[in-house]
Amino acid sequence: MNKQALLFFFFLLISFNLVSQKPQKLTSNQIFEKIEKLNFLGTALYIAAHPDDENTRLIAYLANTIKARTGYLSLTRGDGGQNLIGSEIRELLGVIRTQELLAARAIDGGEQFFTRANDFGYSKHPDEALEIWNKKEVLSDVVWAIRTYKPDVIINRFNHRTPGTTHGHHTASAILSLQAFDLASNKDQYTEQLKLTSVWQPKRLFFNTSSWFYKTQEAFEKATKGKLTSLDVGVYYPLKGMSNNELASVASSQHLCQGFGRLTTRGAQNEYIEFLKGDKPTNQTDIFSGIDTTWNRIENGQKIGDILYDIEQNFDFRNPEKHLSSLMQAYVLIKNISDPHWQSIKEKQIKEIIEACAGLYLEANAMRSFTTPNSNVEVAFEVLNRSKATILLTELVTEKGTRKIIKNTNLTTNQKIVFKESVFINQTTYSDPYWLKNKATLGMYNVADQKLIGLAESQSALTVDFKLLIDEIPITITKNVVRKYAEKDQGEIYEPFSILPKVTTKLSQKVIVFSDDAPQTIFVEVRAGIKNAKGTVALTVPENWNVLPKEMNFNIQQINGIQKVAFQVYPSKEQSDGKIAVTATLENMMYDKELVEINYSHIPKQVVLLNSEAKVVRLNVKKAGNLIGYIQGSGDAVPESLRQLGYSVTTIKPSDITTAYLQQFDAIVLGIRAYNVVKELKFKQKFLLEYVYNGGNMIVQYNTNRGVDVMAPYQLELSRDRVTDENASVFILDKNHSLLNYPNKITTEDFKGWVQERGLYFPNSWSKEYTPIFSMNDTDESPKKGSLLVAKYGKGNYIYTGLSFFRELPAGVSGAYKLFANMLSVGK
């Protein structure tokens, strides 16, 4: 990679890894590229089902080669997947994947949108997906996206004609796109939307196909002969020092929780699109052919184009400031565009260019990362004009605040103005993700405000309008209030500014297991969002359970201070389960939320407010053995769940794996995808198998079959077999096997209440040494017998399981606890 490319790659890393709220500092090259995009009036929308489904090569090509406004509509946020970088699953994983998508779009130049569809897990047919999602509502969201984004061109990632051949969500995304293409222009469909937007008819619809969909290159060529347009997406960008496919690789690598980190690629590379419906392009190499993408597209646009095309053709890379006066003339004309859709888009684009050409630096930095509703926060402002233009700062206005700060200050060239102001937050809503504020169903998030549907994330908690006069022309530039600080080992850090409750609470565990009727001490952390927080906290418990005392006092002096209080919880005498919930009372107001902070270096820090509650389970579980060694894989909460059963669990570092070290454990458990992500295991496998041979018990949880061999003592082949119906019937193959009888009796009743799925990536081929324990299958599929395999090896036992214990144990599924205890007890 040459020096220029290295510099650009470094820019990408510092701009989009810690990021988020960090202000853009555009180079001349980037200003010029934004002018090119300003002068292109065409829009494309790419549609698929999940984060990572999008083709970043094609999105980057549309956004950077064609210069089109390009959006990606992902039907879901990927909540039902797995997490390679941490233990967050379900809605918290969806928050991470949302931010990873935004990081990808920040690199490839696209925009990001969603529907309310909840990724409930793998689906084998679109009919199932559309039934669980509520087809009418998800279709309405796709129609809404088309009506508001108004794409000329729509491109589907998946084939609507092949249901049952891939993930049901995939095919469903294409089916919905095809239907919405026609419905979006029908004024009699989804009429409530038309109070906020207008009907829209896209010009054409394509399918972004490849040989992958046809299994072989020969089948692909035969099925698509004469139907395809090919686009070479390997184009090189001299202004970036990178090719399009390099840029796309960096964008795709933002999906770290899915293990998408990859090498960059370069050179010629074809993408293929198949025309499906609409107005067929006359030029097969230009998907926008026949569509006016110039300023002539809008009324009186020629005057704007005359100014802006001249700037583009004669752009001064050494001194972009020279174009400022012409840009301000174009800005005045854009403000008067009669088409509200294009007026809003182009005003936003030209403001960013004007700000960069003027060398303006405008920042509003809160003195702490959060505040509470109806409170004051001190904000530090920095204003700097690095051009020779005459610029006056007239005033600042805070949205969701109550301050109008009059300044009327001339911004002298390169003379920084710094000042602080106290801003009152006149708002009662919190800053957590908008789609998580209301209770969701299995298939849909509940979002009442139509204007929020489709947005990638919640709007900023607090914004500031910097009102300026540039060459005596009024212009307003809006900035999010952020929290900026420095760490000695990291440098400058930007975080979103948040509005949070005055008090939040947190139970010590999300699932609390009672293996007998003895009481347990349950700890609650009370966190203060204000100074001198004084109040009470109480637990509610299920019927036939008891708690003492009924409430506890808390008194916390400092913001972010934490006080722990303890309750004794007495379970029911018989096996049962339910929820305990925490309620704090402060200043006659009740607070029932837990604050969850998600903090990874490649995405902005996220705050999520969940109900402060935990599942409690009264079990009659017996166990043999006590000391368990756990080798973490991609991250799960199984160790904590085992501790709930009373096991002593030690996390084993790969470097510690030796014959002598392992012999102390009653059983060894490998976390999910351990062989996929812990590369050292291939060198340590001999010690693990020696442990089993000498009498140990080893449990290997699921791994994917992507180029990884699970190192088992006998032949074992992984597949993509899975059972996605969590209620699928389970048949016991060997009722007399000790795993089903000691120390607990396991029956099919223990598979009631499972969540999301039975399991995934089952082996489909194994040697005679293994004994399959269960058979299960989804509707209309053949029985799958590889969910749990046991083999005697030497004096010990080797167990491989694709059952989704990583979901079931944190969800408090009673039968899963019993079954896992028996697995740990095999041979005892």
mmCIF file of C-alpha atoms in Angstrom, residues 367-651:
data_model
loop_
_atom_site.group_PDB
_atom_site.id
_atom_site.type_symbol
_atom_site.label_atom_id
_atom_site.label_comp_id
_atom_site.label_asym_id
_atom_site.label_seq_id
_atom_site.Cartn_x
_atom_site.Cartn_y
_atom_site.Cartn_z
ATOM 1 C CA MET A 367 -18.683 19.347 30.904
ATOM 2 C CA ARG A 368 -19.989 15.880 31.727
ATOM 3 C CA SER A 369 -21.302 12.994 29.663
ATOM 4 C CA PHE A 370 -24.924 13.176 30.837
ATOM 5 C CA THR A 371 -27.495 15.120 32.726
ATOM 6 C CA THR A 372 -31.024 14.484 33.943
ATOM 7 C CA PRO A 373 -34.316 15.921 32.661
ATOM 8 C CA ASN A 374 -35.146 19.505 33.592
ATOM 9 C CA SER A 375 -31.655 20.333 34.760
ATOM 10 C CA ASN A 376 -28.756 22.603 33.858
ATOM 11 C CA VAL A 377 -25.581 21.505 32.126
ATOM 12 C CA GLU A 378 -22.483 23.617 31.552
ATOM 13 C CA VAL A 379 -21.387 23.658 27.900
ATOM 14 C CA ALA A 380 -18.031 24.908 26.591
ATOM 15 C CA PHE A 381 -18.191 26.479 23.137
ATOM 16 C CA GLU A 382 -15.318 26.817 20.707
ATOM 17 C CA VAL A 383 -15.742 28.974 17.587
ATOM 18 C CA LEU A 384 -13.005 29.578 15.028
ATOM 19 C CA ASN A 385 -12.908 31.095 11.538
ATOM 20 C CA ARG A 386 -9.765 30.036 9.661
ATOM 21 C CA SER A 387 -10.617 31.904 6.450
ATOM 22 C CA LYS A 388 -10.324 35.553 5.463
ATOM 23 C CA ALA A 389 -14.081 35.773 4.918
ATOM 24 C CA THR A 390 -16.190 38.231 6.894
ATOM 25 C CA ILE A 391 -18.101 36.062 9.336
ATOM 26 C CA LEU A 392 -20.254 37.200 12.241
ATOM 27 C CA LEU A 393 -21.543 34.911 14.995
ATOM 28 C CA THR A 394 -24.909 36.429 15.843
ATOM 29 C CA GLU A 395 -26.369 33.986 18.356
ATOM 30 C CA LEU A 396 -26.630 30.406 19.546
ATOM 31 C CA VAL A 397 -29.898 28.593 20.074
ATOM 32 C CA THR A 398 -30.146 25.277 21.923
ATOM 33 C CA GLU A 399 -32.743 22.802 20.719
ATOM 34 C CA LYS A 400 -34.475 20.982 23.600
ATOM 35 C CA GLY A 401 -32.990 23.649 25.817
ATOM 36 C CA THR A 402 -34.271 27.115 26.657
ATOM 37 C CA ARG A 403 -31.273 29.352 25.955
ATOM 38 C CA LYS A 404 -30.858 31.865 23.169
ATOM 39 C CA ILE A 405 -27.328 33.192 23.564
ATOM 40 C CA ILE A 406 -26.752 36.523 21.823
ATOM 41 C CA LYS A 407 -23.169 37.092 20.671
ATOM 42 C CA ASN A 408 -22.908 39.455 17.658
ATOM 43 C CA THR A 409 -19.194 38.710 17.530
ATOM 44 C CA ASN A 410 -16.937 39.150 14.516
ATOM 45 C CA LEU A 411 -14.888 36.025 13.878
ATOM 46 C CA THR A 412 -11.437 37.379 13.173
ATOM 47 C CA THR A 413 -9.248 35.136 11.048
ATOM 48 C CA ASN A 414 -7.730 32.325 13.112
ATOM 49 C CA GLN A 415 -8.629 33.959 16.443
ATOM 50 C CA LYS A 416 -10.343 31.331 18.565
ATOM 51 C CA ILE A 417 -13.322 32.277 20.724
ATOM 52 C CA VAL A 418 -13.940 30.076 23.764
ATOM 53 C CA PHE A 419 -16.714 30.575 26.310
ATOM 54 C CA LYS A 420 -18.971 28.603 28.655
ATOM 55 C CA GLU A 421 -22.715 28.808 29.114
ATOM 56 C CA SER A 422 -25.203 27.049 31.358
ATOM 57 C CA VAL A 423 -27.971 25.372 29.353
ATOM 58 C CA PHE A 424 -31.238 24.201 30.866
ATOM 59 C CA ILE A 425 -32.482 20.863 29.506
ATOM 60 C CA ASN A 426 -36.209 21.232 29.011
ATOM 61 C CA GLN A 427 -36.866 17.586 28.186
ATOM 62 C CA THR A 428 -38.335 14.582 29.963
ATOM 63 C CA THR A 429 -37.400 11.749 27.573
ATOM 64 C CA TYR A 430 -34.221 9.753 27.950
ATOM 65 C CA SER A 431 -31.442 9.113 25.437
ATOM 66 C CA ASP A 432 -31.721 5.363 25.061
ATOM 67 C CA PRO A 433 -32.434 3.775 21.641
ATOM 68 C CA TYR A 434 -35.902 4.808 20.549
ATOM 69 C CA TRP A 435 -36.917 1.330 19.325
ATOM 70 C CA LEU A 436 -36.290 -0.153 22.797
ATOM 71 C CA LYS A 437 -38.455 2.278 24.753
ATOM 72 C CA ASN A 438 -41.628 0.186 24.396
ATOM 73 C CA LYS A 439 -42.103 -3.532 24.881
ATOM 74 C CA ALA A 440 -41.460 -5.478 21.679
ATOM 75 C CA THR A 441 -43.075 -8.620 20.368
ATOM 76 C CA LEU A 442 -41.118 -11.610 19.109
ATOM 77 C CA GLY A 443 -41.194 -10.186 15.590
ATOM 78 C CA MET A 444 -41.650 -6.415 15.866
ATOM 79 C CA TYR A 445 -40.348 -3.437 17.752
ATOM 80 C CA ASN A 446 -43.029 -1.067 18.952
ATOM 81 C CA VAL A 447 -42.419 2.469 17.685
ATOM 82 C CA ALA A 448 -45.422 4.780 17.964
ATOM 83 C CA ASP A 449 -43.939 7.895 16.342
ATOM 84 C CA GLN A 450 -44.044 7.491 12.543
ATOM 85 C CA LYS A 451 -41.292 10.097 12.126
ATOM 86 C CA LEU A 452 -38.851 7.869 14.036
ATOM 87 C CA ILE A 453 -39.492 4.710 12.030
ATOM 88 C CA GLY A 454 -36.508 3.926 9.852
ATOM 89 C CA LEU A 455 -33.989 6.114 11.654
ATOM 90 C CA ALA A 456 -30.748 4.360 12.486
ATOM 91 C CA GLU A 457 -30.506 5.802 16.000
ATOM 92 C CA SER A 458 -32.115 8.197 18.404
ATOM 93 C CA GLN A 459 -31.681 11.864 17.734
ATOM 94 C CA SER A 460 -29.007 13.725 19.665
ATOM 95 C CA ALA A 461 -29.942 14.607 23.226
ATOM 96 C CA LEU A 462 -29.022 18.261 22.734
ATOM 97 C CA THR A 463 -28.113 20.333 19.684
ATOM 98 C CA VAL A 464 -26.908 23.900 19.211
ATOM 99 C CA ASP A 465 -27.702 26.151 16.256
ATOM 100 C CA PHE A 466 -24.752 28.414 15.449
ATOM 101 C CA LYS A 467 -26.355 31.376 13.668
ATOM 102 C CA LEU A 468 -23.871 33.154 11.420
ATOM 103 C CA LEU A 469 -23.595 35.861 8.794
ATOM 104 C CA ILE A 470 -21.170 34.988 5.991
ATOM 105 C CA ASP A 471 -20.774 37.829 3.515
ATOM 106 C CA GLU A 472 -23.868 39.268 5.247
ATOM 107 C CA ILE A 473 -25.894 36.179 4.280
ATOM 108 C CA PRO A 474 -27.535 34.433 7.255
ATOM 109 C CA ILE A 475 -26.753 30.738 7.639
ATOM 110 C CA THR A 476 -27.370 28.328 10.525
ATOM 111 C CA ILE A 477 -25.055 25.402 11.227
ATOM 112 C CA THR A 478 -26.299 22.851 13.752
ATOM 113 C CA LYS A 479 -23.990 20.788 15.946
ATOM 114 C CA ASN A 480 -24.647 18.023 18.439
ATOM 115 C CA VAL A 481 -23.537 18.719 21.986
ATOM 116 C CA VAL A 482 -20.873 16.134 22.811
ATOM 117 C CA ARG A 483 -18.655 15.161 25.704
ATOM 118 C CA LYS A 484 -14.957 15.610 24.905
ATOM 119 C CA TYR A 485 -12.108 14.652 27.184
ATOM 120 C CA ALA A 486 -8.631 13.146 27.031
ATOM 121 C CA GLU A 487 -7.034 10.021 28.435
ATOM 122 C CA LYS A 488 -3.258 9.769 28.693
ATOM 123 C CA ASP A 489 -3.189 6.381 26.990
ATOM 124 C CA GLN A 490 -5.782 7.213 24.307
ATOM 125 C CA GLY A 491 -5.687 10.919 23.596
ATOM 126 C CA GLU A 492 -8.778 12.903 22.687
ATOM 127 C CA ILE A 493 -12.073 11.050 23.098
ATOM 128 C CA TYR A 494 -15.554 12.071 21.988
ATOM 129 C CA GLU A 495 -18.701 10.541 23.443
ATOM 130 C CA PRO A 496 -22.397 11.231 22.834
ATOM 131 C CA PHE A 497 -24.044 13.456 25.415
ATOM 132 C CA SER A 498 -27.012 11.766 27.102
ATOM 133 C CA ILE A 499 -30.068 12.500 29.202
ATOM 134 C CA LEU A 500 -30.533 9.797 31.857
ATOM 135 C CA PRO A 501 -32.753 9.141 34.892
ATOM 136 C CA LYS A 502 -31.958 10.626 38.291
ATOM 137 C CA VAL A 503 -31.478 7.136 39.636
ATOM 138 C CA THR A 504 -31.019 3.697 38.074
ATOM 139 C CA THR A 505 -30.735 0.282 39.668
ATOM 140 C CA LYS A 506 -29.102 -2.998 38.753
ATOM 141 C CA LEU A 507 -29.495 -6.513 40.065
ATOM 142 C CA SER A 508 -26.295 -8.490 40.504
ATOM 143 C CA GLN A 509 -27.471 -11.195 38.070
ATOM 144 C CA LYS A 510 -30.012 -11.327 35.255
ATOM 145 C CA VAL A 511 -30.973 -14.902 36.131
ATOM 146 C CA ILE A 512 -30.936 -16.123 39.721
ATOM 147 C CA VAL A 513 -31.229 -19.851 40.267
ATOM 148 C CA PHE A 514 -32.366 -21.389 43.555
ATOM 149 C CA SER A 515 -31.365 -25.055 43.617
ATOM 150 C CA ASP A 516 -33.294 -25.597 46.884
ATOM 151 C CA ASP A 517 -35.707 -23.655 49.091
ATOM 152 C CA ALA A 518 -32.993 -21.856 51.069
ATOM 153 C CA PRO A 519 -33.056 -18.039 50.835
ATOM 154 C CA GLN A 520 -30.402 -16.111 48.936
ATOM 155 C CA THR A 521 -28.971 -12.658 49.457
ATOM 156 C CA ILE A 522 -29.734 -10.541 46.394
ATOM 157 C CA PHE A 523 -27.716 -7.369 45.899
ATOM 158 C CA VAL A 524 -29.020 -4.276 44.147
ATOM 159 C CA GLU A 525 -26.754 -1.482 42.958
ATOM 160 C CA VAL A 526 -28.315 1.974 43.130
ATOM 161 C CA ARG A 527 -26.621 4.545 40.879
ATOM 162 C CA ALA A 528 -27.199 8.272 41.295
ATOM 163 C CA GLY A 529 -27.590 10.631 38.362
ATOM 164 C CA ILE A 530 -27.732 13.669 40.661
ATOM 165 C CA LYS A 531 -26.019 14.894 43.810
ATOM 166 C CA ASN A 532 -27.492 14.014 47.201
ATOM 167 C CA ALA A 533 -29.822 11.319 45.945
ATOM 168 C CA LYS A 534 -31.905 10.084 48.871
ATOM 169 C CA GLY A 535 -34.723 7.611 48.608
ATOM 170 C CA THR A 536 -35.846 4.004 48.960
ATOM 171 C CA VAL A 537 -35.520 0.883 46.859
ATOM 172 C CA ALA A 538 -37.817 -2.157 46.926
ATOM 173 C CA LEU A 539 -38.133 -5.569 45.247
ATOM 174 C CA THR A 540 -41.288 -7.181 43.940
ATOM 175 C CA VAL A 541 -41.200 -10.979 43.785
ATOM 176 C CA PRO A 542 -43.452 -13.667 42.252
ATOM 177 C CA GLU A 543 -46.444 -15.129 44.033
ATOM 178 C CA ASN A 544 -45.452 -17.616 46.773
ATOM 179 C CA TRP A 545 -42.009 -15.992 47.030
ATOM 180 C CA ASN A 546 -41.021 -13.574 49.804
ATOM 181 C CA VAL A 547 -38.487 -10.806 50.301
ATOM 182 C CA LEU A 548 -37.108 -9.099 53.393
ATOM 183 C CA PRO A 549 -36.883 -6.253 54.127
ATOM 184 C CA LYS A 550 -39.700 -4.741 52.112
ATOM 185 C CA GLU A 551 -37.578 -1.709 51.240
ATOM 186 C CA MET A 552 -34.127 -0.225 51.860
ATOM 187 C CA ASN A 553 -32.922 3.357 52.102
ATOM 188 C CA PHE A 554 -30.183 4.813 49.916
ATOM 189 C CA ASN A 555 -28.252 8.046 50.330
ATOM 190 C CA ILE A 556 -25.697 8.852 47.605
ATOM 191 C CA GLN A 557 -23.794 12.119 47.687
ATOM 192 C CA GLN A 558 -21.997 12.167 44.322
ATOM 193 C CA ILE A 559 -23.163 11.952 40.718
ATOM 194 C CA ASN A 560 -22.384 8.457 39.421
ATOM 195 C CA GLY A 561 -22.002 7.274 42.995
ATOM 196 C CA ILE A 562 -23.154 3.717 43.687
ATOM 197 C CA GLN A 563 -24.620 2.200 46.845
ATOM 198 C CA LYS A 564 -25.244 -1.508 47.259
ATOM 199 C CA VAL A 565 -28.223 -2.734 49.227
ATOM 200 C CA ALA A 566 -29.067 -6.340 50.099
ATOM 201 C CA PHE A 567 -32.348 -8.248 50.265
ATOM 202 C CA GLN A 568 -33.114 -11.771 51.387
ATOM 203 C CA VAL A 569 -35.269 -13.554 48.824
ATOM 204 C CA TYR A 570 -37.144 -16.692 49.863
ATOM 205 C CA PRO A 571 -38.155 -18.966 46.956
ATOM 206 C CA SER A 572 -41.281 -21.037 46.668
ATOM 207 C CA LYS A 573 -41.193 -24.554 48.076
ATOM 208 C CA GLU A 574 -41.944 -26.100 44.700
ATOM 209 C CA GLN A 575 -40.212 -25.699 41.344
ATOM 210 C CA SER A 576 -41.291 -22.435 39.707
ATOM 211 C CA ASP A 577 -39.982 -19.371 37.956
ATOM 212 C CA GLY A 578 -40.872 -15.714 37.581
ATOM 213 C CA LYS A 579 -39.417 -12.219 37.724
ATOM 214 C CA ILE A 580 -38.169 -9.951 40.456
ATOM 215 C CA ALA A 581 -38.247 -6.243 39.667
ATOM 216 C CA VAL A 582 -36.557 -3.279 41.311
ATOM 217 C CA THR A 583 -38.219 0.062 41.945
ATOM 218 C CA ALA A 584 -36.429 3.078 43.389
ATOM 219 C CA THR A 585 -38.367 6.022 44.785
ATOM 220 C CA LEU A 586 -36.776 9.475 44.758
ATOM 221 C CA GLU A 587 -38.523 12.797 45.302
ATOM 222 C CA ASN A 588 -41.908 11.050 45.052
ATOM 223 C CA MET A 589 -41.012 9.700 41.603
ATOM 224 C CA MET A 590 -40.549 6.008 40.817
ATOM 225 C CA TYR A 591 -37.624 4.728 38.738
ATOM 226 C CA ASP A 592 -37.468 1.193 37.350
ATOM 227 C CA LYS A 593 -34.615 1.238 34.807
ATOM 228 C CA GLU A 594 -31.173 -0.314 34.667
ATOM 229 C CA LEU A 595 -28.426 1.594 32.867
ATOM 230 C CA VAL A 596 -26.367 -0.550 30.501
ATOM 231 C CA GLU A 597 -23.264 0.996 28.942
ATOM 232 C CA ILE A 598 -21.772 -0.574 25.807
ATOM 233 C CA ASN A 599 -18.241 0.604 25.244
ATOM 234 C CA TYR A 600 -16.119 -0.811 22.414
ATOM 235 C CA SER A 601 -13.339 1.106 20.693
ATOM 236 C CA HIS A 602 -14.746 0.716 17.169
ATOM 237 C CA ILE A 603 -18.165 2.266 17.888
ATOM 238 C CA PRO A 604 -19.395 5.222 19.962
ATOM 239 C CA LYS A 605 -20.241 4.552 23.582
ATOM 240 C CA GLN A 606 -23.900 3.540 23.879
ATOM 241 C CA VAL A 607 -26.288 3.875 26.809
ATOM 242 C CA VAL A 608 -29.320 1.611 26.999
ATOM 243 C CA LEU A 609 -32.082 1.669 29.608
ATOM 244 C CA LEU A 610 -33.628 -1.716 30.310
ATOM 245 C CA ASN A 611 -36.206 -2.761 32.869
ATOM 246 C CA SER A 612 -34.413 -3.359 36.150
ATOM 247 C CA GLU A 613 -35.424 -6.948 36.679
ATOM 248 C CA ALA A 614 -34.158 -10.518 36.710
ATOM 249 C CA LYS A 615 -35.602 -13.936 36.143
ATOM 250 C CA VAL A 616 -35.707 -16.153 39.228
ATOM 251 C CA VAL A 617 -35.863 -19.905 38.898
ATOM 252 C CA ARG A 618 -36.548 -22.412 41.657
ATOM 253 C CA LEU A 619 -35.065 -25.706 40.514
ATOM 254 C CA ASN A 620 -34.570 -29.138 41.932
ATOM 255 C CA VAL A 621 -31.230 -29.759 40.255
ATOM 256 C CA LYS A 622 -28.688 -32.260 41.448
ATOM 257 C CA LYS A 623 -25.065 -32.152 40.374
ATOM 258 C CA ALA A 624 -21.915 -34.214 40.597
ATOM 259 C CA GLY A 625 -18.541 -32.525 40.697
ATOM 260 C CA ASN A 626 -17.806 -28.921 41.582
ATOM 261 C CA LEU A 627 -14.741 -27.395 39.937
ATOM 262 C CA ILE A 628 -15.313 -26.471 36.276
ATOM 263 C CA GLY A 629 -12.709 -25.061 33.899
ATOM 264 C CA TYR A 630 -14.162 -22.783 31.220
ATOM 265 C CA ILE A 631 -12.325 -21.791 28.036
ATOM 266 C CA GLN A 632 -14.003 -18.692 26.615
ATOM 267 C CA GLY A 633 -14.852 -18.571 22.941
ATOM 268 C CA SER A 634 -16.521 -15.615 21.307
ATOM 269 C CA GLY A 635 -18.214 -14.557 24.534
ATOM 270 C CA ASP A 636 -21.202 -15.892 26.435
ATOM 271 C CA ALA A 637 -22.743 -15.871 29.901
ATOM 272 C CA VAL A 638 -22.600 -19.634 30.484
ATOM 273 C CA PRO A 639 -19.933 -19.412 33.251
ATOM 274 C CA GLU A 640 -22.141 -17.081 35.284
ATOM 275 C CA SER A 641 -25.074 -19.437 34.770
ATOM 276 C CA LEU A 642 -23.071 -22.403 36.034
ATOM 277 C CA ARG A 643 -22.052 -20.460 39.107
ATOM 278 C CA GLN A 644 -25.758 -19.956 39.732
ATOM 279 C CA LEU A 645 -26.033 -23.735 40.082
ATOM 280 C CA GLY A 646 -23.315 -23.703 42.709
ATOM 281 C CA TYR A 647 -20.357 -24.747 40.573
ATOM 282 C CA SER A 648 -16.961 -23.176 41.087
ATOM 283 C CA VAL A 649 -16.008 -21.975 37.615
ATOM 284 C CA THR A 650 -12.473 -20.947 36.641
ATOM 285 C CA THR A 651 -11.792 -19.176 33.359
#
